[in-house]
Amino acid sequence: ETGVTQTPRHLVMGMTNKKSLKCEQHLGHNAMYWYKQSAKKPLELMFVYNFKEQTENNSVPSRFSPECPNSSHLFLHLHTLQPEDSALYLCASSQDGKGGGRIVFFGPGTRLTVL
Amino acid sequence: AQTVTQSQPEMSVQEAETVTLSCTYDTSESDYYLFWYKQPPSRQMILVIRQEAYKQQNATENRFSVNFQKAAKSFSLKISDSQLGDAAMYFCAYRTISGNTPLVFGKGTRLSVIA
């Protein structure tokens, strides 16, 4: 595997379910991100992790819970979601600091549908 | 706070023709990075081109080039010899030169290529 991978690619869940999205980056980066992309809204940054520490949480509802166990893996735990949470969830990573070039690399996304 | 504005929600171009996508941004920083990302339908977001603000020379990547006007805070993308595979959402993005700041995205421009 290369780049940024995400599983599952598609997920359908009921409002009472608990599920998790997984992201893995194979680029040796030190920062990881979750973005939400809805059909009629711009890309929304949800969470930022630098060196496994959460540095940004953009007023995301508590039904979304991130976890970053190490610099290569990022999870998004979902529980009691609402239909309006249906969207494409993108994971991304970057190498911040010297030599990183400030480029952010994206995964293919998880298409989430909440029934 | 930095903002990125893409004023063209949709654009279309004939195959083999040239099209220019507009982007303006607002920042008080003197040095930063600007990016164009491409997101084809149901496919991964990828970097098209990057510009460092301290470089006066416009970046070029094969058929893709930018017109960077720092004083006007304008960063347009020109696609020459358009191909069917260029059909996608194009996002303009800004990032500071250092620090733990994430990408700031515009709302995107959907480009259609007509055969």
JSON list of C-alpha atoms in Angstrom, two decimals:
[
{"chain": "A", "resi": 1, "resn": "GLU", "atom": "CA", "xyz": [0.00, 0.00, 0.00]},
{"chain": "A", "resi": 2, "resn": "THR", "atom": "CA", "xyz": [1.20, 3.48, -0.75]},
{"chain": "A", "resi": 3, "resn": "GLY", "atom": "CA", "xyz": [0.05, 6.97, 0.12]},
{"chain": "A", "resi": 4, "resn": "VAL", "atom": "CA", "xyz": [-2.99, 7.39, 2.32]},
{"chain": "A", "resi": 5, "resn": "THR", "atom": "CA", "xyz": [-5.48, 4.54, 2.60]},
{"chain": "A", "resi": 6, "resn": "GLN", "atom": "CA", "xyz": [-8.93, 4.55, 4.14]},
{"chain": "A", "resi": 7, "resn": "THR", "atom": "CA", "xyz": [-11.29, 1.77, 5.14]},
{"chain": "A", "resi": 8, "resn": "PRO", "atom": "CA", "xyz": [-14.07, 1.11, 4.62]},
{"chain": "A", "resi": 9, "resn": "ARG", "atom": "CA", "xyz": [-14.66, 2.91, 1.32]},
{"chain": "A", "resi": 10, "resn": "HIS", "atom": "CA", "xyz": [-18.43, 2.82, 1.80]},
{"chain": "A", "resi": 11, "resn": "LEU", "atom": "CA", "xyz": [-20.43, 2.58, 5.00]},
{"chain": "A", "resi": 12, "resn": "VAL", "atom": "CA", "xyz": [-24.15, 2.54, 5.65]},
{"chain": "A", "resi": 13, "resn": "MET", "atom": "CA", "xyz": [-25.23, 2.80, 9.26]},
{"chain": "A", "resi": 14, "resn": "GLY", "atom": "CA", "xyz": [-28.32, 3.43, 11.33]},
{"chain": "A", "resi": 15, "resn": "MET", "atom": "CA", "xyz": [-28.56, 6.28, 13.76]},
{"chain": "A", "resi": 16, "resn": "THR", "atom": "CA", "xyz": [-28.06, 4.00, 16.75]},
{"chain": "A", "resi": 17, "resn": "ASN", "atom": "CA", "xyz": [-25.01, 2.17, 15.39]},
{"chain": "A", "resi": 18, "resn": "LYS", "atom": "CA", "xyz": [-21.41, 2.60, 16.42]},
{"chain": "A", "resi": 19, "resn": "LYS", "atom": "CA", "xyz": [-18.79, 2.34, 13.71]},
{"chain": "A", "resi": 20, "resn": "SER", "atom": "CA", "xyz": [-15.22, 3.46, 13.10]},
{"chain": "A", "resi": 21, "resn": "LEU", "atom": "CA", "xyz": [-13.41, 4.83, 10.08]},
{"chain": "A", "resi": 22, "resn": "LYS", "atom": "CA", "xyz": [-9.77, 3.94, 9.68]},
{"chain": "A", "resi": 23, "resn": "CYS", "atom": "CA", "xyz": [-6.99, 5.84, 7.98]},
{"chain": "A", "resi": 24, "resn": "GLU", "atom": "CA", "xyz": [-3.39, 4.82, 7.48]},
{"chain": "A", "resi": 25, "resn": "GLN", "atom": "CA", "xyz": [-0.61, 6.83, 5.90]},
{"chain": "A", "resi": 26, "resn": "HIS", "atom": "CA", "xyz": [2.48, 5.14, 4.47]},
{"chain": "A", "resi": 27, "resn": "LEU", "atom": "CA", "xyz": [4.40, 8.35, 3.84]},
{"chain": "A", "resi": 28, "resn": "GLY", "atom": "CA", "xyz": [6.19, 8.86, 7.15]},
{"chain": "A", "resi": 29, "resn": "HIS", "atom": "CA", "xyz": [4.26, 12.06, 7.79]},
{"chain": "A", "resi": 30, "resn": "ASN", "atom": "CA", "xyz": [3.85, 13.66, 11.20]},
{"chain": "A", "resi": 31, "resn": "ALA", "atom": "CA", "xyz": [0.44, 15.30, 10.79]},
{"chain": "A", "resi": 32, "resn": "MET", "atom": "CA", "xyz": [-2.96, 13.79, 9.99]},
{"chain": "A", "resi": 33, "resn": "TYR", "atom": "CA", "xyz": [-6.38, 15.30, 9.37]},
{"chain": "A", "resi": 34, "resn": "TRP", "atom": "CA", "xyz": [-10.06, 14.45, 9.06]},
{"chain": "A", "resi": 35, "resn": "TYR", "atom": "CA", "xyz": [-12.18, 16.45, 6.60]},
{"chain": "A", "resi": 36, "resn": "LYS", "atom": "CA", "xyz": [-15.90, 16.23, 5.89]},
{"chain": "A", "resi": 37, "resn": "GLN", "atom": "CA", "xyz": [-17.09, 16.82, 2.33]},
{"chain": "A", "resi": 38, "resn": "SER", "atom": "CA", "xyz": [-20.84, 17.27, 1.84]},
{"chain": "A", "resi": 39, "resn": "ALA", "atom": "CA", "xyz": [-22.60, 17.71, -1.47]},
{"chain": "A", "resi": 40, "resn": "LYS", "atom": "CA", "xyz": [-23.61, 21.29, -0.94]},
{"chain": "A", "resi": 41, "resn": "LYS", "atom": "CA", "xyz": [-21.00, 22.58, 1.47]},
{"chain": "A", "resi": 42, "resn": "PRO", "atom": "CA", "xyz": [-17.30, 23.28, 1.15]},
{"chain": "A", "resi": 43, "resn": "LEU", "atom": "CA", "xyz": [-14.67, 21.02, 2.62]},
{"chain": "A", "resi": 44, "resn": "GLU", "atom": "CA", "xyz": [-14.84, 21.18, 6.39]},
{"chain": "A", "resi": 45, "resn": "LEU", "atom": "CA", "xyz": [-11.79, 20.52, 8.53]},
{"chain": "A", "resi": 46, "resn": "MET", "atom": "CA", "xyz": [-12.80, 18.41, 11.52]},
{"chain": "A", "resi": 47, "resn": "PHE", "atom": "CA", "xyz": [-9.66, 17.40, 13.40]},
{"chain": "A", "resi": 48, "resn": "VAL", "atom": "CA", "xyz": [-5.91, 17.88, 13.18]},
{"chain": "A", "resi": 49, "resn": "TYR", "atom": "CA", "xyz": [-3.24, 15.74, 14.81]},
{"chain": "A", "resi": 50, "resn": "ASN", "atom": "CA", "xyz": [0.43, 16.68, 14.93]},
{"chain": "A", "resi": 51, "resn": "PHE", "atom": "CA", "xyz": [2.83, 14.09, 16.35]},
{"chain": "A", "resi": 52, "resn": "LYS", "atom": "CA", "xyz": [-0.22, 12.17, 17.64]},
{"chain": "A", "resi": 53, "resn": "GLU", "atom": "CA", "xyz": [-1.47, 15.17, 19.61]},
{"chain": "A", "resi": 54, "resn": "GLN", "atom": "CA", "xyz": [-4.77, 16.75, 18.68]},
{"chain": "A", "resi": 55, "resn": "THR", "atom": "CA", "xyz": [-4.10, 20.38, 17.83]},
{"chain": "A", "resi": 56, "resn": "GLU", "atom": "CA", "xyz": [-7.39, 21.40, 16.33]},
{"chain": "A", "resi": 57, "resn": "ASN", "atom": "CA", "xyz": [-11.04, 20.49, 16.81]},
{"chain": "A", "resi": 58, "resn": "ASN", "atom": "CA", "xyz": [-13.31, 22.64, 14.70]},
{"chain": "A", "resi": 59, "resn": "SER", "atom": "CA", "xyz": [-16.40, 22.57, 16.93]},
{"chain": "A", "resi": 60, "resn": "VAL", "atom": "CA", "xyz": [-17.21, 19.05, 15.83]},
{"chain": "A", "resi": 61, "resn": "PRO", "atom": "CA", "xyz": [-20.15, 17.37, 17.64]},
{"chain": "A", "resi": 62, "resn": "SER", "atom": "CA", "xyz": [-19.15, 14.83, 20.25]},
{"chain": "A", "resi": 63, "resn": "ARG", "atom": "CA", "xyz": [-20.78, 12.02, 18.26]},
{"chain": "A", "resi": 64, "resn": "PHE", "atom": "CA", "xyz": [-17.52, 12.15, 16.25]},
{"chain": "A", "resi": 65, "resn": "SER", "atom": "CA", "xyz": [-14.55, 10.98, 18.29]},
{"chain": "A", "resi": 66, "resn": "PRO", "atom": "CA", "xyz": [-11.05, 10.88, 16.78]},
{"chain": "A", "resi": 67, "resn": "GLU", "atom": "CA", "xyz": [-8.21, 8.67, 17.88]},
{"chain": "A", "resi": 68, "resn": "CYS", "atom": "CA", "xyz": [-4.57, 8.78, 16.81]},
{"chain": "A", "resi": 69, "resn": "PRO", "atom": "CA", "xyz": [-2.67, 5.88, 18.39]},
{"chain": "A", "resi": 70, "resn": "ASN", "atom": "CA", "xyz": [0.52, 6.58, 16.43]},
{"chain": "A", "resi": 71, "resn": "SER", "atom": "CA", "xyz": [1.71, 8.88, 13.67]},
{"chain": "A", "resi": 72, "resn": "SER", "atom": "CA", "xyz": [0.63, 6.46, 10.93]},
{"chain": "A", "resi": 73, "resn": "HIS", "atom": "CA", "xyz": [-2.92, 5.68, 12.00]},
{"chain": "A", "resi": 74, "resn": "LEU", "atom": "CA", "xyz": [-5.98, 7.80, 12.52]},
{"chain": "A", "resi": 75, "resn": "PHE", "atom": "CA", "xyz": [-9.48, 6.68, 13.45]},
{"chain": "A", "resi": 76, "resn": "LEU", "atom": "CA", "xyz": [-12.83, 8.40, 13.51]},
{"chain": "A", "resi": 77, "resn": "HIS", "atom": "CA", "xyz": [-15.28, 6.74, 15.89]},
{"chain": "A", "resi": 78, "resn": "LEU", "atom": "CA", "xyz": [-18.93, 7.35, 15.07]},
{"chain": "A", "resi": 79, "resn": "HIS", "atom": "CA", "xyz": [-21.96, 6.92, 17.33]},
{"chain": "A", "resi": 80, "resn": "THR", "atom": "CA", "xyz": [-25.58, 8.06, 17.30]},
{"chain": "A", "resi": 81, "resn": "LEU", "atom": "CA", "xyz": [-25.11, 9.93, 14.04]},
{"chain": "A", "resi": 82, "resn": "GLN", "atom": "CA", "xyz": [-27.76, 11.96, 12.26]},
{"chain": "A", "resi": 83, "resn": "PRO", "atom": "CA", "xyz": [-28.81, 11.73, 8.61]},
{"chain": "A", "resi": 84, "resn": "GLU", "atom": "CA", "xyz": [-27.16, 15.11, 7.96]},
{"chain": "A", "resi": 85, "resn": "ASP", "atom": "CA", "xyz": [-23.83, 13.49, 8.85]},
{"chain": "A", "resi": 86, "resn": "SER", "atom": "CA", "xyz": [-23.99, 11.57, 5.58]},
{"chain": "A", "resi": 87, "resn": "ALA", "atom": "CA", "xyz": [-20.97, 12.74, 3.58]},
{"chain": "A", "resi": 88, "resn": "LEU", "atom": "CA", "xyz": [-17.58, 11.81, 2.21]},
{"chain": "A", "resi": 89, "resn": "TYR", "atom": "CA", "xyz": [-15.02, 11.69, 5.01]},
{"chain": "A", "resi": 90, "resn": "LEU", "atom": "CA", "xyz": [-11.51, 12.38, 3.85]},
{"chain": "A", "resi": 91, "resn": "CYS", "atom": "CA", "xyz": [-8.34, 11.58, 5.71]},
{"chain": "A", "resi": 92, "resn": "ALA", "atom": "CA", "xyz": [-5.16, 13.44, 4.86]},
{"chain": "A", "resi": 93, "resn": "SER", "atom": "CA", "xyz": [-1.57, 13.69, 6.00]},
{"chain": "A", "resi": 94, "resn": "SER", "atom": "CA", "xyz": [1.42, 16.00, 5.64]},
{"chain": "A", "resi": 95, "resn": "GLN", "atom": "CA", "xyz": [5.01, 16.29, 6.73]},
{"chain": "A", "resi": 96, "resn": "ASP", "atom": "CA", "xyz": [5.25, 19.52, 8.65]},
{"chain": "A", "resi": 97, "resn": "GLY", "atom": "CA", "xyz": [8.58, 21.05, 9.42]},
{"chain": "A", "resi": 98, "resn": "LYS", "atom": "CA", "xyz": [11.68, 21.18, 7.28]},
{"chain": "A", "resi": 99, "resn": "GLY", "atom": "CA", "xyz": [11.47, 19.55, 3.89]},
{"chain": "A", "resi": 100, "resn": "GLY", "atom": "CA", "xyz": [7.74, 18.93, 3.98]},
{"chain": "A", "resi": 101, "resn": "GLY", "atom": "CA", "xyz": [6.86, 21.41, 1.29]},
{"chain": "A", "resi": 102, "resn": "ARG", "atom": "CA", "xyz": [3.53, 21.96, 3.05]},
{"chain": "A", "resi": 103, "resn": "ILE", "atom": "CA", "xyz": [1.84, 19.51, 0.67]},
{"chain": "A", "resi": 104, "resn": "VAL", "atom": "CA", "xyz": [-1.17, 17.64, 2.03]},
{"chain": "A", "resi": 105, "resn": "PHE", "atom": "CA", "xyz": [-1.90, 14.18, 0.65]},
{"chain": "A", "resi": 106, "resn": "PHE", "atom": "CA", "xyz": [-5.44, 12.81, 0.68]},
{"chain": "A", "resi": 107, "resn": "GLY", "atom": "CA", "xyz": [-6.94, 9.37, 0.98]},
{"chain": "A", "resi": 108, "resn": "PRO", "atom": "CA", "xyz": [-9.78, 8.17, -1.26]},
{"chain": "A", "resi": 109, "resn": "GLY", "atom": "CA", "xyz": [-12.41, 8.85, 1.39]},
{"chain": "A", "resi": 110, "resn": "THR", "atom": "CA", "xyz": [-15.17, 6.89, 3.07]},
{"chain": "A", "resi": 111, "resn": "ARG", "atom": "CA", "xyz": [-18.65, 7.49, 1.69]},
{"chain": "A", "resi": 112, "resn": "LEU", "atom": "CA", "xyz": [-20.90, 7.43, 4.76]},
{"chain": "A", "resi": 113, "resn": "THR", "atom": "CA", "xyz": [-24.67, 7.13, 4.61]},
{"chain": "A", "resi": 114, "resn": "VAL", "atom": "CA", "xyz": [-26.68, 7.46, 7.80]},
{"chain": "A", "resi": 115, "resn": "LEU", "atom": "CA", "xyz": [-30.20, 6.07, 7.62]},
{"chain": "B", "resi": 1, "resn": "ALA", "atom": "CA", "xyz": [-8.04, 34.57, 9.29]},
{"chain": "B", "resi": 2, "resn": "GLN", "atom": "CA", "xyz": [-7.12, 33.47, 5.83]},
{"chain": "B", "resi": 3, "resn": "THR", "atom": "CA", "xyz": [-9.86, 32.92, 3.26]},
{"chain": "B", "resi": 4, "resn": "VAL", "atom": "CA", "xyz": [-9.91, 31.49, -0.25]},
{"chain": "B", "resi": 5, "resn": "THR", "atom": "CA", "xyz": [-12.58, 32.41, -2.79]},
{"chain": "B", "resi": 6, "resn": "GLN", "atom": "CA", "xyz": [-13.43, 30.61, -6.00]},
{"chain": "B", "resi": 7, "resn": "SER", "atom": "CA", "xyz": [-16.10, 32.63, -7.77]},
{"chain": "B", "resi": 8, "resn": "GLN", "atom": "CA", "xyz": [-16.90, 30.13, -10.52]},
{"chain": "B", "resi": 9, "resn": "PRO", "atom": "CA", "xyz": [-18.95, 27.19, -9.22]},
{"chain": "B", "resi": 10, "resn": "GLU", "atom": "CA", "xyz": [-18.98, 25.57, -12.66]},
{"chain": "B", "resi": 11, "resn": "MET", "atom": "CA", "xyz": [-16.99, 25.93, -15.86]},
{"chain": "B", "resi": 12, "resn": "SER", "atom": "CA", "xyz": [-16.92, 24.05, -19.13]},
{"chain": "B", "resi": 13, "resn": "VAL", "atom": "CA", "xyz": [-14.35, 23.79, -21.90]},
{"chain": "B", "resi": 14, "resn": "GLN", "atom": "CA", "xyz": [-14.16, 22.13, -25.28]},
{"chain": "B", "resi": 15, "resn": "GLU", "atom": "CA", "xyz": [-11.65, 19.34, -25.63]},
{"chain": "B", "resi": 16, "resn": "ALA", "atom": "CA", "xyz": [-8.24, 20.66, -26.77]},
{"chain": "B", "resi": 17, "resn": "GLU", "atom": "CA", "xyz": [-9.13, 24.22, -25.76]},
{"chain": "B", "resi": 18, "resn": "THR", "atom": "CA", "xyz": [-7.75, 26.29, -22.88]},
{"chain": "B", "resi": 19, "resn": "VAL", "atom": "CA", "xyz": [-9.62, 27.21, -19.72]},
{"chain": "B", "resi": 20, "resn": "THR", "atom": "CA", "xyz": [-8.73, 29.40, -16.74]},
{"chain": "B", "resi": 21, "resn": "LEU", "atom": "CA", "xyz": [-10.09, 28.85, -13.24]},
{"chain": "B", "resi": 22, "resn": "SER", "atom": "CA", "xyz": [-10.07, 31.82, -10.88]},
{"chain": "B", "resi": 23, "resn": "CYS", "atom": "CA", "xyz": [-9.04, 32.01, -7.25]},
{"chain": "B", "resi": 24, "resn": "THR", "atom": "CA", "xyz": [-8.50, 34.89, -4.88]},
{"chain": "B", "resi": 25, "resn": "TYR", "atom": "CA", "xyz": [-7.37, 34.77, -1.30]},
{"chain": "B", "resi": 26, "resn": "ASP", "atom": "CA", "xyz": [-6.92, 36.98, 1.68]},
{"chain": "B", "resi": 27, "resn": "THR", "atom": "CA", "xyz": [-4.01, 36.89, 4.08]},
{"chain": "B", "resi": 28, "resn": "SER", "atom": "CA", "xyz": [-1.82, 39.23, 6.07]},
{"chain": "B", "resi": 29, "resn": "GLU", "atom": "CA", "xyz": [1.18, 36.94, 5.71]},
{"chain": "B", "resi": 30, "resn": "SER", "atom": "CA", "xyz": [3.98, 37.81, 3.31]},
{"chain": "B", "resi": 31, "resn": "ASP", "atom": "CA", "xyz": [5.07, 34.26, 2.64]},
{"chain": "B", "resi": 32, "resn": "TYR", "atom": "CA", "xyz": [2.87, 31.23, 2.15]},
{"chain": "B", "resi": 33, "resn": "TYR", "atom": "CA", "xyz": [1.99, 28.41, -0.25]},
{"chain": "B", "resi": 34, "resn": "LEU", "atom": "CA", "xyz": [-0.86, 28.19, -2.72]},
{"chain": "B", "resi": 35, "resn": "PHE", "atom": "CA", "xyz": [-2.16, 24.98, -4.25]},
{"chain": "B", "resi": 36, "resn": "TRP", "atom": "CA", "xyz": [-4.58, 23.66, -6.81]},
{"chain": "B", "resi": 37, "resn": "TYR", "atom": "CA", "xyz": [-6.07, 20.25, -6.07]},
{"chain": "B", "resi": 38, "resn": "LYS", "atom": "CA", "xyz": [-8.11, 18.12, -8.46]},
{"chain": "B", "resi": 39, "resn": "GLN", "atom": "CA", "xyz": [-10.87, 15.73, -7.39]},
{"chain": "B", "resi": 40, "resn": "PRO", "atom": "CA", "xyz": [-12.24, 13.63, -10.27]},
{"chain": "B", "resi": 41, "resn": "PRO", "atom": "CA", "xyz": [-15.71, 12.11, -9.82]},
{"chain": "B", "resi": 42, "resn": "SER", "atom": "CA", "xyz": [-15.57, 9.34, -7.21]},
{"chain": "B", "resi": 43, "resn": "ARG", "atom": "CA", "xyz": [-11.79, 9.49, -7.17]},
{"chain": "B", "resi": 44, "resn": "GLN", "atom": "CA", "xyz": [-9.05, 10.68, -4.91]},
{"chain": "B", "resi": 45, "resn": "MET", "atom": "CA", "xyz": [-8.08, 14.32, -4.46]},
{"chain": "B", "resi": 46, "resn": "ILE", "atom": "CA", "xyz": [-4.63, 14.92, -5.90]},
{"chain": "B", "resi": 47, "resn": "LEU", "atom": "CA", "xyz": [-2.28, 17.86, -6.05]},
{"chain": "B", "resi": 48, "resn": "VAL", "atom": "CA", "xyz": [-2.11, 19.57, -9.42]},
{"chain": "B", "resi": 49, "resn": "ILE", "atom": "CA", "xyz": [0.32, 22.40, -8.80]},
{"chain": "B", "resi": 50, "resn": "ARG", "atom": "CA", "xyz": [1.96, 24.36, -5.98]},
{"chain": "B", "resi": 51, "resn": "GLN", "atom": "CA", "xyz": [3.23, 27.93, -5.81]},
{"chain": "B", "resi": 52, "resn": "GLU", "atom": "CA", "xyz": [5.48, 29.44, -3.17]},
{"chain": "B", "resi": 53, "resn": "ALA", "atom": "CA", "xyz": [4.58, 33.07, -2.60]},
{"chain": "B", "resi": 54, "resn": "TYR", "atom": "CA", "xyz": [8.17, 34.29, -2.39]},
{"chain": "B", "resi": 55, "resn": "LYS", "atom": "CA", "xyz": [8.85, 32.97, -5.90]},
{"chain": "B", "resi": 56, "resn": "GLN", "atom": "CA", "xyz": [7.87, 35.41, -8.60]},
{"chain": "B", "resi": 57, "resn": "GLN", "atom": "CA", "xyz": [8.01, 32.84, -11.37]},
{"chain": "B", "resi": 58, "resn": "ASN", "atom": "CA", "xyz": [4.68, 31.16, -12.06]},
{"chain": "B", "resi": 59, "resn": "ALA", "atom": "CA", "xyz": [4.62, 27.41, -11.45]},
{"chain": "B", "resi": 60, "resn": "THR", "atom": "CA", "xyz": [4.07, 25.07, -14.40]},
{"chain": "B", "resi": 61, "resn": "GLU", "atom": "CA", "xyz": [3.33, 21.36, -14.56]},
{"chain": "B", "resi": 62, "resn": "ASN", "atom": "CA", "xyz": [2.94, 20.10, -18.12]},
{"chain": "B", "resi": 63, "resn": "ARG", "atom": "CA", "xyz": [-0.43, 21.43, -19.38]},
{"chain": "B", "resi": 64, "resn": "PHE", "atom": "CA", "xyz": [-1.18, 23.16, -16.07]},
{"chain": "B", "resi": 65, "resn": "SER", "atom": "CA", "xyz": [0.14, 26.59, -15.21]},
{"chain": "B", "resi": 66, "resn": "VAL", "atom": "CA", "xyz": [-0.76, 29.35, -12.78]},
{"chain": "B", "resi": 67, "resn": "ASN", "atom": "CA", "xyz": [-0.96, 33.10, -12.98]},
{"chain": "B", "resi": 68, "resn": "PHE", "atom": "CA", "xyz": [0.13, 34.26, -9.54]},
{"chain": "B", "resi": 69, "resn": "GLN", "atom": "CA", "xyz": [-0.48, 37.93, -8.83]},
{"chain": "B", "resi": 70, "resn": "LYS", "atom": "CA", "xyz": [0.71, 38.48, -5.27]},
{"chain": "B", "resi": 71, "resn": "ALA", "atom": "CA", "xyz": [-0.30, 42.12, -4.95]},
{"chain": "B", "resi": 72, "resn": "ALA", "atom": "CA", "xyz": [-3.78, 41.34, -6.19]},
{"chain": "B", "resi": 73, "resn": "LYS", "atom": "CA", "xyz": [-3.92, 38.13, -4.13]},
{"chain": "B", "resi": 74, "resn": "SER", "atom": "CA", "xyz": [-4.96, 36.22, -7.21]},
{"chain": "B", "resi": 75, "resn": "PHE", "atom": "CA", "xyz": [-3.98, 32.67, -8.15]},
{"chain": "B", "resi": 76, "resn": "SER", "atom": "CA", "xyz": [-5.62, 31.37, -11.32]},
{"chain": "B", "resi": 77, "resn": "LEU", "atom": "CA", "xyz": [-5.11, 27.97, -12.92]},
{"chain": "B", "resi": 78, "resn": "LYS", "atom": "CA", "xyz": [-4.77, 27.61, -16.69]},
{"chain": "B", "resi": 79, "resn": "ILE", "atom": "CA", "xyz": [-5.35, 24.25, -18.29]},
{"chain": "B", "resi": 80, "resn": "SER", "atom": "CA", "xyz": [-4.10, 24.03, -21.86]},
{"chain": "B", "resi": 81, "resn": "ASP", "atom": "CA", "xyz": [-5.11, 21.43, -24.47]},
{"chain": "B", "resi": 82, "resn": "SER", "atom": "CA", "xyz": [-7.95, 20.25, -22.22]},
{"chain": "B", "resi": 83, "resn": "GLN", "atom": "CA", "xyz": [-8.59, 16.52, -22.11]},
{"chain": "B", "resi": 84, "resn": "LEU", "atom": "CA", "xyz": [-11.62, 14.50, -21.06]},
{"chain": "B", "resi": 85, "resn": "GLY", "atom": "CA", "xyz": [-9.67, 13.33, -18.02]},
{"chain": "B", "resi": 86, "resn": "ASP", "atom": "CA", "xyz": [-9.41, 16.90, -16.78]},
{"chain": "B", "resi": 87, "resn": "ALA", "atom": "CA", "xyz": [-13.10, 16.86, -15.84]},
{"chain": "B", "resi": 88, "resn": "ALA", "atom": "CA", "xyz": [-13.17, 17.21, -12.06]},
{"chain": "B", "resi": 89, "resn": "MET", "atom": "CA", "xyz": [-13.70, 19.50, -9.11]},
{"chain": "B", "resi": 90, "resn": "TYR", "atom": "CA", "xyz": [-10.79, 21.86, -8.72]},
{"chain": "B", "resi": 91, "resn": "PHE", "atom": "CA", "xyz": [-9.99, 23.33, -5.33]},
{"chain": "B", "resi": 92, "resn": "CYS", "atom": "CA", "xyz": [-7.74, 26.28, -4.68]},
{"chain": "B", "resi": 93, "resn": "ALA", "atom": "CA", "xyz": [-6.03, 26.14, -1.29]},
{"chain": "B", "resi": 94, "resn": "TYR", "atom": "CA", "xyz": [-3.75, 28.22, 0.91]},
{"chain": "B", "resi": 95, "resn": "ARG", "atom": "CA", "xyz": [-1.32, 27.22, 3.59]},
{"chain": "B", "resi": 96, "resn": "THR", "atom": "CA", "xyz": [1.03, 29.20, 5.80]},
{"chain": "B", "resi": 97, "resn": "ILE", "atom": "CA", "xyz": [4.76, 28.73, 5.32]},
{"chain": "B", "resi": 98, "resn": "SER", "atom": "CA", "xyz": [5.24, 27.03, 8.67]},
{"chain": "B", "resi": 99, "resn": "GLY", "atom": "CA", "xyz": [3.47, 25.99, 11.82]},
{"chain": "B", "resi": 100, "resn": "ASN", "atom": "CA", "xyz": [0.71, 23.51, 12.47]},
{"chain": "B", "resi": 101, "resn": "THR", "atom": "CA", "xyz": [-1.88, 25.25, 10.33]},
{"chain": "B", "resi": 102, "resn": "PRO", "atom": "CA", "xyz": [-4.00, 23.15, 7.97]},
{"chain": "B", "resi": 103, "resn": "LEU", "atom": "CA", "xyz": [-4.98, 23.90, 4.38]},
{"chain": "B", "resi": 104, "resn": "VAL", "atom": "CA", "xyz": [-7.65, 26.53, 3.80]},
{"chain": "B", "resi": 105, "resn": "PHE", "atom": "CA", "xyz": [-9.80, 25.57, 0.82]},
{"chain": "B", "resi": 106, "resn": "GLY", "atom": "CA", "xyz": [-12.05, 27.44, -1.56]},
{"chain": "B", "resi": 107, "resn": "LYS", "atom": "CA", "xyz": [-15.47, 26.03, -2.38]},
{"chain": "B", "resi": 108, "resn": "GLY", "atom": "CA", "xyz": [-14.29, 24.50, -5.62]},
{"chain": "B", "resi": 109, "resn": "THR", "atom": "CA", "xyz": [-15.01, 24.82, -9.34]},
{"chain": "B", "resi": 110, "resn": "ARG", "atom": "CA", "xyz": [-16.58, 21.95, -11.22]},
{"chain": "B", "resi": 111, "resn": "LEU", "atom": "CA", "xyz": [-14.97, 21.67, -14.65]},
{"chain": "B", "resi": 112, "resn": "SER", "atom": "CA", "xyz": [-16.71, 19.83, -17.48]},
{"chain": "B", "resi": 113, "resn": "VAL", "atom": "CA", "xyz": [-14.87, 18.91, -20.66]},
{"chain": "B", "resi": 114, "resn": "ILE", "atom": "CA", "xyz": [-16.96, 18.66, -23.80]},
{"chain": "B", "resi": 115, "resn": "ALA", "atom": "CA", "xyz": [-15.87, 16.23, -26.50]}
]
